[in-house]
Each structure stands twice: as structure tokens, then as C-alpha cells.
Tab-separated table of N, CA and C in Angstrom:
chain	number	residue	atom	x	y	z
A	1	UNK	N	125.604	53.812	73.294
A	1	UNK	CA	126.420	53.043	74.207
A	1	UNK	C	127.392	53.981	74.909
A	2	UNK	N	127.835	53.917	76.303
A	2	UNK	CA	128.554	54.433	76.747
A	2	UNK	C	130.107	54.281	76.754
A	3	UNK	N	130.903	55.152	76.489
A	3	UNK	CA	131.995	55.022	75.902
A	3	UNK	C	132.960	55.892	77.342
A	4	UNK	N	133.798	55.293	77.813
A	4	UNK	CA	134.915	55.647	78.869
A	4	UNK	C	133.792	56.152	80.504
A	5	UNK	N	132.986	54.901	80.448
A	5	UNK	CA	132.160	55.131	81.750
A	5	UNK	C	131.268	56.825	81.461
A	6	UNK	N	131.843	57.165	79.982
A	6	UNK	CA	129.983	58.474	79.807
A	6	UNK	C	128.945	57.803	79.600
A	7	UNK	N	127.883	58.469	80.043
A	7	UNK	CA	126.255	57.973	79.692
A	7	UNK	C	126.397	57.950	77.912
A	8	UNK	N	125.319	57.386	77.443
A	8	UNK	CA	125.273	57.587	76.056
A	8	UNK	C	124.196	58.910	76.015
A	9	UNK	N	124.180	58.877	74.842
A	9	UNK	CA	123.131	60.303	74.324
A	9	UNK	C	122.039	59.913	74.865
A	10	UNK	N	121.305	58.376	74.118
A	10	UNK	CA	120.108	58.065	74.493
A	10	UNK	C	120.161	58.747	76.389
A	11	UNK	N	121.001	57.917	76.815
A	11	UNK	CA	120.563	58.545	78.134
A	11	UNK	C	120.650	60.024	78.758
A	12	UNK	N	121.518	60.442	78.638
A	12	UNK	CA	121.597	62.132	78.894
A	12	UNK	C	120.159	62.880	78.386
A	13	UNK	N	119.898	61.872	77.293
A	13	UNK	CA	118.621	62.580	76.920
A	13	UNK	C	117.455	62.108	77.394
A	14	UNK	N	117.605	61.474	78.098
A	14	UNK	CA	116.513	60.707	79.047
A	14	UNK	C	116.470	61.549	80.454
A	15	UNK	N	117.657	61.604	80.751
A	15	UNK	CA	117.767	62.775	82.120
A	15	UNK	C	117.010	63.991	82.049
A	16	UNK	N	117.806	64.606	80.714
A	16	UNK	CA	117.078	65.895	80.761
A	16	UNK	C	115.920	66.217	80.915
A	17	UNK	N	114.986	64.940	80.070
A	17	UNK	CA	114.057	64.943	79.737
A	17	UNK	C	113.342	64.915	81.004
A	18	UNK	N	113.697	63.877	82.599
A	18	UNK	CA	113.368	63.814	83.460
A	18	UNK	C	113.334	65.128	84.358
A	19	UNK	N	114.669	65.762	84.372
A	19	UNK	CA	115.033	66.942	84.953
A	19	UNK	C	113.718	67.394	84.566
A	20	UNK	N	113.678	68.200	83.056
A	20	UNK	CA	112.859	69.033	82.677
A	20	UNK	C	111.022	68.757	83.460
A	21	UNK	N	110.757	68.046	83.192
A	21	UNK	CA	109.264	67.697	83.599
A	21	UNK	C	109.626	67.443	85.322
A	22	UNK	N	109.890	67.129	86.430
A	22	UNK	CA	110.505	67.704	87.581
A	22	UNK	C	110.200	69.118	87.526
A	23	UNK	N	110.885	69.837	87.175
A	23	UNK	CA	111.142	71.451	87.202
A	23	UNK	C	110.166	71.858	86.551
A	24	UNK	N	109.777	71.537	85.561
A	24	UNK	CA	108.332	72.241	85.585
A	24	UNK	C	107.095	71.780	86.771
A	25	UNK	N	107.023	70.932	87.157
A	25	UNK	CA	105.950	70.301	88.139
A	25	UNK	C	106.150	71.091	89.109
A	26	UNK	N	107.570	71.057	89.339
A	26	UNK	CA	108.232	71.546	90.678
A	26	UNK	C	107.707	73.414	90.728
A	27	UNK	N	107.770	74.107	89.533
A	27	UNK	CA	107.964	75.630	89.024
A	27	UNK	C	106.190	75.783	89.315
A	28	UNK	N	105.228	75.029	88.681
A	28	UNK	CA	103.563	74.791	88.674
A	28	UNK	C	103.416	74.849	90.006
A	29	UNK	N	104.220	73.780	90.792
A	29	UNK	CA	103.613	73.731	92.439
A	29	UNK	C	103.709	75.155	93.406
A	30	UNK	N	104.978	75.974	93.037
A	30	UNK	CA	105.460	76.842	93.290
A	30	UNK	C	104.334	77.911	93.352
A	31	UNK	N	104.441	78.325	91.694
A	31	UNK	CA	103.159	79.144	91.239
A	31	UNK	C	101.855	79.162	91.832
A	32	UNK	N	101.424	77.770	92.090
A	32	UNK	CA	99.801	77.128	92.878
A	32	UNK	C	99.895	78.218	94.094
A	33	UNK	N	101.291	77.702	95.253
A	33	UNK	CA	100.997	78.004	96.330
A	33	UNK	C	101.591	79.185	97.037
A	34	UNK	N	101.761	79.981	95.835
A	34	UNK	CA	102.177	81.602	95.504
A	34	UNK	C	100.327	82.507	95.064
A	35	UNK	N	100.338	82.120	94.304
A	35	UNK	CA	98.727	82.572	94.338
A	35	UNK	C	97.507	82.018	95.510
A	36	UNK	N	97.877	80.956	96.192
A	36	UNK	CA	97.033	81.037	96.907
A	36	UNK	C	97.351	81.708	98.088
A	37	UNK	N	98.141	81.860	98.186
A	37	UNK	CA	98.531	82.994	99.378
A	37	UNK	C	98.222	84.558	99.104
A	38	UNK	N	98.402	84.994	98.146
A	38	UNK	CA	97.631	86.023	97.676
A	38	UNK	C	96.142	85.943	97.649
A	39	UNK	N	95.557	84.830	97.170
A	39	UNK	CA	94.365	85.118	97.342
A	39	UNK	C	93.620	85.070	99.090
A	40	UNK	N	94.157	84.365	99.570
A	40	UNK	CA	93.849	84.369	100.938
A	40	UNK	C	94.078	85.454	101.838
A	41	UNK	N	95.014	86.306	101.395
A	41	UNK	CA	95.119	87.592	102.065
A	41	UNK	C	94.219	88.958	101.460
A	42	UNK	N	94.277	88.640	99.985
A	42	UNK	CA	93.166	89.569	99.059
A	42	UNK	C	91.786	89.462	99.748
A	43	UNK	N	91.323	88.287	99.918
A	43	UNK	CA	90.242	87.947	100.205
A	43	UNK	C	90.284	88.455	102.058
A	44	UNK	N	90.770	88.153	102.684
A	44	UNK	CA	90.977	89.000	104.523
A	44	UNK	C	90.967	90.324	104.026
A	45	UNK	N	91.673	91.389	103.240
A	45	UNK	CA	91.783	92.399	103.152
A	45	UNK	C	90.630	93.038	102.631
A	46	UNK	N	90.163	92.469	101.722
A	46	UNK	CA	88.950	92.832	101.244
A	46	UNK	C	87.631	92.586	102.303
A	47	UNK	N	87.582	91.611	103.072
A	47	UNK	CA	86.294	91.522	103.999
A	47	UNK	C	86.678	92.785	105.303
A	48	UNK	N	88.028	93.137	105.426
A	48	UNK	CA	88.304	94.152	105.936
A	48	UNK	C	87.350	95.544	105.763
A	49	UNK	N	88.172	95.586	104.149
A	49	UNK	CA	87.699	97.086	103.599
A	49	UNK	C	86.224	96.892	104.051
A	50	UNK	N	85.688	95.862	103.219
A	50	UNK	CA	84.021	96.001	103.067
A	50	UNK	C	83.744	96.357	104.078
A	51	UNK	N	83.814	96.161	105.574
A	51	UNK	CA	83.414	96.164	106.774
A	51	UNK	C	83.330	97.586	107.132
A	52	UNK	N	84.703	98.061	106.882
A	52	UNK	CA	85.285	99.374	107.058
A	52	UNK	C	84.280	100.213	106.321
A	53	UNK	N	84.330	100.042	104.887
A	53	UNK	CA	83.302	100.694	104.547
A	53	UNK	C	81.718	100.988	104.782
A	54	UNK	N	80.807	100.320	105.223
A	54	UNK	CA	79.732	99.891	105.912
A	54	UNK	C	79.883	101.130	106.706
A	55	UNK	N	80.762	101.055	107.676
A	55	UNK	CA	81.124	101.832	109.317
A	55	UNK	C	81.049	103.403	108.204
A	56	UNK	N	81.756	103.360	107.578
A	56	UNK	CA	82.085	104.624	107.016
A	56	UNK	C	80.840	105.197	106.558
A	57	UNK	N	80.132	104.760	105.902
A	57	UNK	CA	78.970	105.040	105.157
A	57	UNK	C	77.491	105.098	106.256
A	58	UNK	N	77.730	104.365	107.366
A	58	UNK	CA	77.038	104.833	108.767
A	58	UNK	C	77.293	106.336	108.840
A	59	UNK	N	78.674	106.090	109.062
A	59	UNK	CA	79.254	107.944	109.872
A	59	UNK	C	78.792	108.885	108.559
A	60	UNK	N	78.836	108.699	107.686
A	60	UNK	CA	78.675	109.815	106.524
A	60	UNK	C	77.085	110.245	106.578
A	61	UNK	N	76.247	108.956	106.670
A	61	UNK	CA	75.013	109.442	106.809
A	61	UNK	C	74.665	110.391	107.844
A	62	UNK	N	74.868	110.013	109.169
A	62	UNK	CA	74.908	110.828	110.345
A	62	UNK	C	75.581	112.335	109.957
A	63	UNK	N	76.739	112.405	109.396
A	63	UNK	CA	77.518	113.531	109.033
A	63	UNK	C	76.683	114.419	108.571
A	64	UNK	N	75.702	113.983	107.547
A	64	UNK	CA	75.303	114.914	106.022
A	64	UNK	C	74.069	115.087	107.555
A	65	UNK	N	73.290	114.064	108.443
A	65	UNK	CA	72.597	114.917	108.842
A	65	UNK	C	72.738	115.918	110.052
A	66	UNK	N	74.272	115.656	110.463
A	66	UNK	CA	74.215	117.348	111.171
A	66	UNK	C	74.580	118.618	110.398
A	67	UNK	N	74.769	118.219	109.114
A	67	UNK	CA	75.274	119.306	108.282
A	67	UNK	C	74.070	120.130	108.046
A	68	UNK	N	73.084	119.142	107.457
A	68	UNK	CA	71.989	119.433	107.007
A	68	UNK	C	71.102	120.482	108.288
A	69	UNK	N	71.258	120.250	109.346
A	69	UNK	CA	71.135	120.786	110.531
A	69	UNK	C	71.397	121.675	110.868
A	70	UNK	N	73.012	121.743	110.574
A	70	UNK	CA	73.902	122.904	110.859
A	70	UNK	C	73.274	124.004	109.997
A	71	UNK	N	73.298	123.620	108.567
A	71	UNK	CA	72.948	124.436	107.420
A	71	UNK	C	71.207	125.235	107.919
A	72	UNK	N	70.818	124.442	107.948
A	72	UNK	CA	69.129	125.211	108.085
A	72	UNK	C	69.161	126.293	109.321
A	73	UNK	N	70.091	125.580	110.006
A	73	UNK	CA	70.207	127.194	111.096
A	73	UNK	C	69.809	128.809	110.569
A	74	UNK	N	70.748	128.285	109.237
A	74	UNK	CA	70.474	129.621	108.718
A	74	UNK	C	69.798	129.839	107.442
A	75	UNK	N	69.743	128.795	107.006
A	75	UNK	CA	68.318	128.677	105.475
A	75	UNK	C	67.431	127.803	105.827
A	76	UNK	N	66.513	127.925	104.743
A	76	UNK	CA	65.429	126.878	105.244
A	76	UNK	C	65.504	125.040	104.832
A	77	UNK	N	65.209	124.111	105.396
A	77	UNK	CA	65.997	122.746	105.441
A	77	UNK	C	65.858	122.458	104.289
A	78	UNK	N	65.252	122.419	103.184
A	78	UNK	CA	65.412	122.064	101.764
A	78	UNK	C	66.474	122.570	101.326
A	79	UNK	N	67.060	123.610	101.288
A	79	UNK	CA	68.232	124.266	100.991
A	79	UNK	C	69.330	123.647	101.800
A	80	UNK	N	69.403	123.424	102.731
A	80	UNK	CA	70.380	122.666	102.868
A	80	UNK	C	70.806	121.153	102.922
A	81	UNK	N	69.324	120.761	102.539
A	81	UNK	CA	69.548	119.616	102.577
A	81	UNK	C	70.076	119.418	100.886
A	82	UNK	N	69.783	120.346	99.981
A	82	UNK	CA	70.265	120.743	98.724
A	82	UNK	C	71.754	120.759	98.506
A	83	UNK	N	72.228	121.345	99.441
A	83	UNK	CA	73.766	122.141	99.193
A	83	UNK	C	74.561	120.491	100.351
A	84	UNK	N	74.116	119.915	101.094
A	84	UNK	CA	74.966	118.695	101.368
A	84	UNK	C	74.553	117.777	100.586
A	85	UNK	N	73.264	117.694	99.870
A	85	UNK	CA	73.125	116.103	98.762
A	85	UNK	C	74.545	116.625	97.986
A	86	UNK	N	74.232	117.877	97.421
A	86	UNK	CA	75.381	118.683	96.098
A	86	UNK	C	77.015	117.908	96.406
A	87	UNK	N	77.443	118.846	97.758
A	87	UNK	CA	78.553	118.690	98.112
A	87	UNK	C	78.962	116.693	98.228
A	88	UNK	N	77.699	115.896	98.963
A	88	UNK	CA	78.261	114.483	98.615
A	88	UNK	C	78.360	114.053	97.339
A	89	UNK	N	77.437	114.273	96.071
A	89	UNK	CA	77.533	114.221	94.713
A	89	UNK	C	78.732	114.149	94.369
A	90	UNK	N	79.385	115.809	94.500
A	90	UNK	CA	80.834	116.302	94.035
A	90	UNK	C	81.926	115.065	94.826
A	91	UNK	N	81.582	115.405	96.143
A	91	UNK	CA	82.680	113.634	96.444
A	91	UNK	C	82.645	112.621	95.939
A	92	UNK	N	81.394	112.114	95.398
A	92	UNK	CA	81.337	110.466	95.358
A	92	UNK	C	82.118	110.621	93.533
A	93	UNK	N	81.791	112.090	92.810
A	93	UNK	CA	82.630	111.958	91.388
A	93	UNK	C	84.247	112.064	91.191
A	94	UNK	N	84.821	112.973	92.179
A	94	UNK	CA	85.654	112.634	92.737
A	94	UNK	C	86.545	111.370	92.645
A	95	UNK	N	85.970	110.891	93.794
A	95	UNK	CA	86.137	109.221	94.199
A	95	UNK	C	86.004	108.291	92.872
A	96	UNK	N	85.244	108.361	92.356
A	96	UNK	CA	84.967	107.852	90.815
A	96	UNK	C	85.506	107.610	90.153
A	97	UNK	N	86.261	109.145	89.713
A	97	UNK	CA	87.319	109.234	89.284
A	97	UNK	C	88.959	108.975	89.457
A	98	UNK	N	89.189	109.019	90.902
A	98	UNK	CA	90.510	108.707	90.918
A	98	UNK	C	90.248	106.944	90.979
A	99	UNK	N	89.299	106.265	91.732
A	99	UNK	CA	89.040	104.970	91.413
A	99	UNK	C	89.268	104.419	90.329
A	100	UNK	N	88.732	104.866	89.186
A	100	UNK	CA	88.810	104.198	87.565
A	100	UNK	C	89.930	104.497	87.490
A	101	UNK	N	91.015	105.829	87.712
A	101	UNK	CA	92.368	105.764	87.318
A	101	UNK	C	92.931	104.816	87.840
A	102	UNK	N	93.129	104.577	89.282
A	102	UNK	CA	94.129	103.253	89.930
A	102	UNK	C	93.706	102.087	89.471
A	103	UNK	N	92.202	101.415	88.963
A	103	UNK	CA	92.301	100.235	88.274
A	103	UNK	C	92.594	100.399	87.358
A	104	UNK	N	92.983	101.318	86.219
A	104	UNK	CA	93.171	100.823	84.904
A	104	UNK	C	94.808	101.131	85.091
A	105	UNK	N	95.228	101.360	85.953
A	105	UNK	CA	96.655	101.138	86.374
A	105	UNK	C	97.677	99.924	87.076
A	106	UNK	N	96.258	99.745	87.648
A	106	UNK	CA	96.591	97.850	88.455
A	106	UNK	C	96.860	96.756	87.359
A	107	UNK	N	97.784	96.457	87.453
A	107	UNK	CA	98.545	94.883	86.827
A	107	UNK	C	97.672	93.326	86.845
A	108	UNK	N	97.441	92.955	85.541
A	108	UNK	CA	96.812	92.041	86.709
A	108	UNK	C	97.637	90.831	87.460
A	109	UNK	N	96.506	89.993	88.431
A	109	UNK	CA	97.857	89.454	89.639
A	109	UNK	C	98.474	88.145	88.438
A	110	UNK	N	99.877	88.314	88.632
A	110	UNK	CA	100.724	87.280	88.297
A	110	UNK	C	101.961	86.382	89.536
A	111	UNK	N	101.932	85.680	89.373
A	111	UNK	CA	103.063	84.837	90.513
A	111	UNK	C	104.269	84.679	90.287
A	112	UNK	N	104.403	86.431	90.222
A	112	UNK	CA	105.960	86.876	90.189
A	112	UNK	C	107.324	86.381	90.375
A	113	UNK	N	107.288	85.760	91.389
A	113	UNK	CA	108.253	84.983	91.912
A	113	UNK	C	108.712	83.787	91.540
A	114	UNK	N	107.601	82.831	91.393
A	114	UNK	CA	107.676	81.847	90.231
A	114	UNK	C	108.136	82.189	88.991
A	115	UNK	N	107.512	83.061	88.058
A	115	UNK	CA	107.628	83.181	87.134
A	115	UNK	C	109.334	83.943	86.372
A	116	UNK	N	109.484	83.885	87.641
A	116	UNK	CA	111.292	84.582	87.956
A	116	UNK	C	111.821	83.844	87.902
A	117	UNK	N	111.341	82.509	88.818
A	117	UNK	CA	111.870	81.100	88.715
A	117	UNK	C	112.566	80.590	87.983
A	118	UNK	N	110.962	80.283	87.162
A	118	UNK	CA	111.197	79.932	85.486
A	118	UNK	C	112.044	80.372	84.252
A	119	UNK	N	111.926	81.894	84.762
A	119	UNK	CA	112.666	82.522	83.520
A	119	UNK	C	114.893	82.158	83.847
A	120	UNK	N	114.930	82.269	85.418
A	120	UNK	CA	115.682	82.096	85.965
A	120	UNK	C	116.347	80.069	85.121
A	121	UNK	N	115.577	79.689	85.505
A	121	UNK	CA	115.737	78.436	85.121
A	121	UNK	C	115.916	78.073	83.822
A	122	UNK	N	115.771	79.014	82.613
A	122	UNK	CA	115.514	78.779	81.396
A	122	UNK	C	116.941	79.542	81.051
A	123	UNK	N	116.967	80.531	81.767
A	123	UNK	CA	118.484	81.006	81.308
A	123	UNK	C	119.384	80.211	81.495
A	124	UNK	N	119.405	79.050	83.043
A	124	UNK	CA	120.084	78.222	83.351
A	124	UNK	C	120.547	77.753	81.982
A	125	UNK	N	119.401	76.908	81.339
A	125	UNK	CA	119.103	75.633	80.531
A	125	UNK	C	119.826	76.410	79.050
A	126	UNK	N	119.553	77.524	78.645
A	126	UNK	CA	120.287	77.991	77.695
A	126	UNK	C	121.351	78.324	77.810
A	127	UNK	N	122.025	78.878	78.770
A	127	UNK	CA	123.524	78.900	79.068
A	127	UNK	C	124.130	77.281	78.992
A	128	UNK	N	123.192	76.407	79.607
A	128	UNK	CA	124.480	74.963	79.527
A	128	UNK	C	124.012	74.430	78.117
A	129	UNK	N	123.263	74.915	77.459
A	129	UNK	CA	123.414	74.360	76.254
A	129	UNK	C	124.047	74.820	74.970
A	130	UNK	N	124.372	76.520	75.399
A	130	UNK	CA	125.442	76.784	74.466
A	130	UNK	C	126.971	76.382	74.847
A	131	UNK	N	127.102	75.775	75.808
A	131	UNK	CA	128.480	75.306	76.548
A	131	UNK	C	128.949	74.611	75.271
């Protein structure tokens, strides 16, 4: 029962209870349309690269064959077609390699901001409850 126009417990604890489920719905919706914005740009960026790459892997072929060209000028074309397969080999391990390093360095994706939110919001909720 409420005593000098305060809510009673029952109710304060009915609020919270409301607050709380609010703010989480509210923190979930957040999160939803935080990752989908990431994925929608992951996904543009990536049909980017792929594209890019394609183009790239055109020009490289063409590349290795004026090399291969260049090279026989002065050996005979097996030999150089030897020493540019070699030299793309050594690139593509390369590449390989620093590749596997940056993914096993990549985070995986979380909805940072939200999740700042939340933590933000929880400190709220523990600060007014040690009041």
C-alpha cells in the first residue's frame, strides 16, 4: 500500500520490471539494426573486392605473358615460362601468408555500440541500486 502518496513496493517493482524488458527490447532492436548495417556494407564491399579481383587476375595473366616474352628474348620459352610460373608461386605464398595472419587477427563482428549500450545501462541500474 502506498504510504504519503509513495508507490508501494509491489508497484515500483512492477515498473522496474516494465522499464527492464523495454530496455532490453529497446537494446535487441538497437543491436538488429547495427548489424544489419554492417552487413549490408560488408556485403557492397565485398562484391567490390571480388570484382576488383577478377580485373586483377585478367592483368596478371597478361603480365606473366609479356614477361614470359620478355624472358625468352634471351632463353628459350620453357625457361621462362619456368622462372615467371616460379616468381608467381613465391607471390601467391607470400599473400598466403600475410592473409592467414590478418584473419587470425580479425575480431569477430560484434555490435559494439549496442553492446556499450547495455553495459552502459547496467552500470546505470547498479549504481541506483546501491543508492
Amino acid at each position: 500500500m502506498a504510504v504519503d502518496g509513495e508507490p508501494s513496493v509491489g508497484e515500483l517493482v512492477r515498473r522496474a520490471s516494465e522499464q527492464m524488458s523495454d530496455l532490453v527490447r529497446l537494446e535487441v532492436r538497437a543491436a538488429r539494426a547495427e548489424l544489419a548495417e554492417k552487413g549490408r556494407r560488408a556485403g557492397v564491399g565485398g562484391g567490390l573486392l571480388g570484382g576488383a579481383g577478377v580485373v586483377a587476375h585478367v592483368g596478371l595473366i597478361a603480365l606473366a605473358g609479356t614477361a614470359v616474352a620478355l624472358i625468352a628474348l634471351a632463353l628459350e620459352v620453357w625457361a621462362a615460362a619456368l622462372i615467371v610460373t616460379g616468381a608467381l608461386f613465391l607471390v601467391a605464398g607470400l599473400m598466403a601468408l600475410v592473409g592467414r595472419a590478418q584473419v587470425r587477427r580479425a575480431v569477430p563482428p560484434v555490435p559494439e555500440r549496442a553492446l556499450g549500450g547495455v553495459r552502459a545501462d547496467l552500470d546505470a541500474i547498479k549504481e541506483g541500486v546501491h543508492r
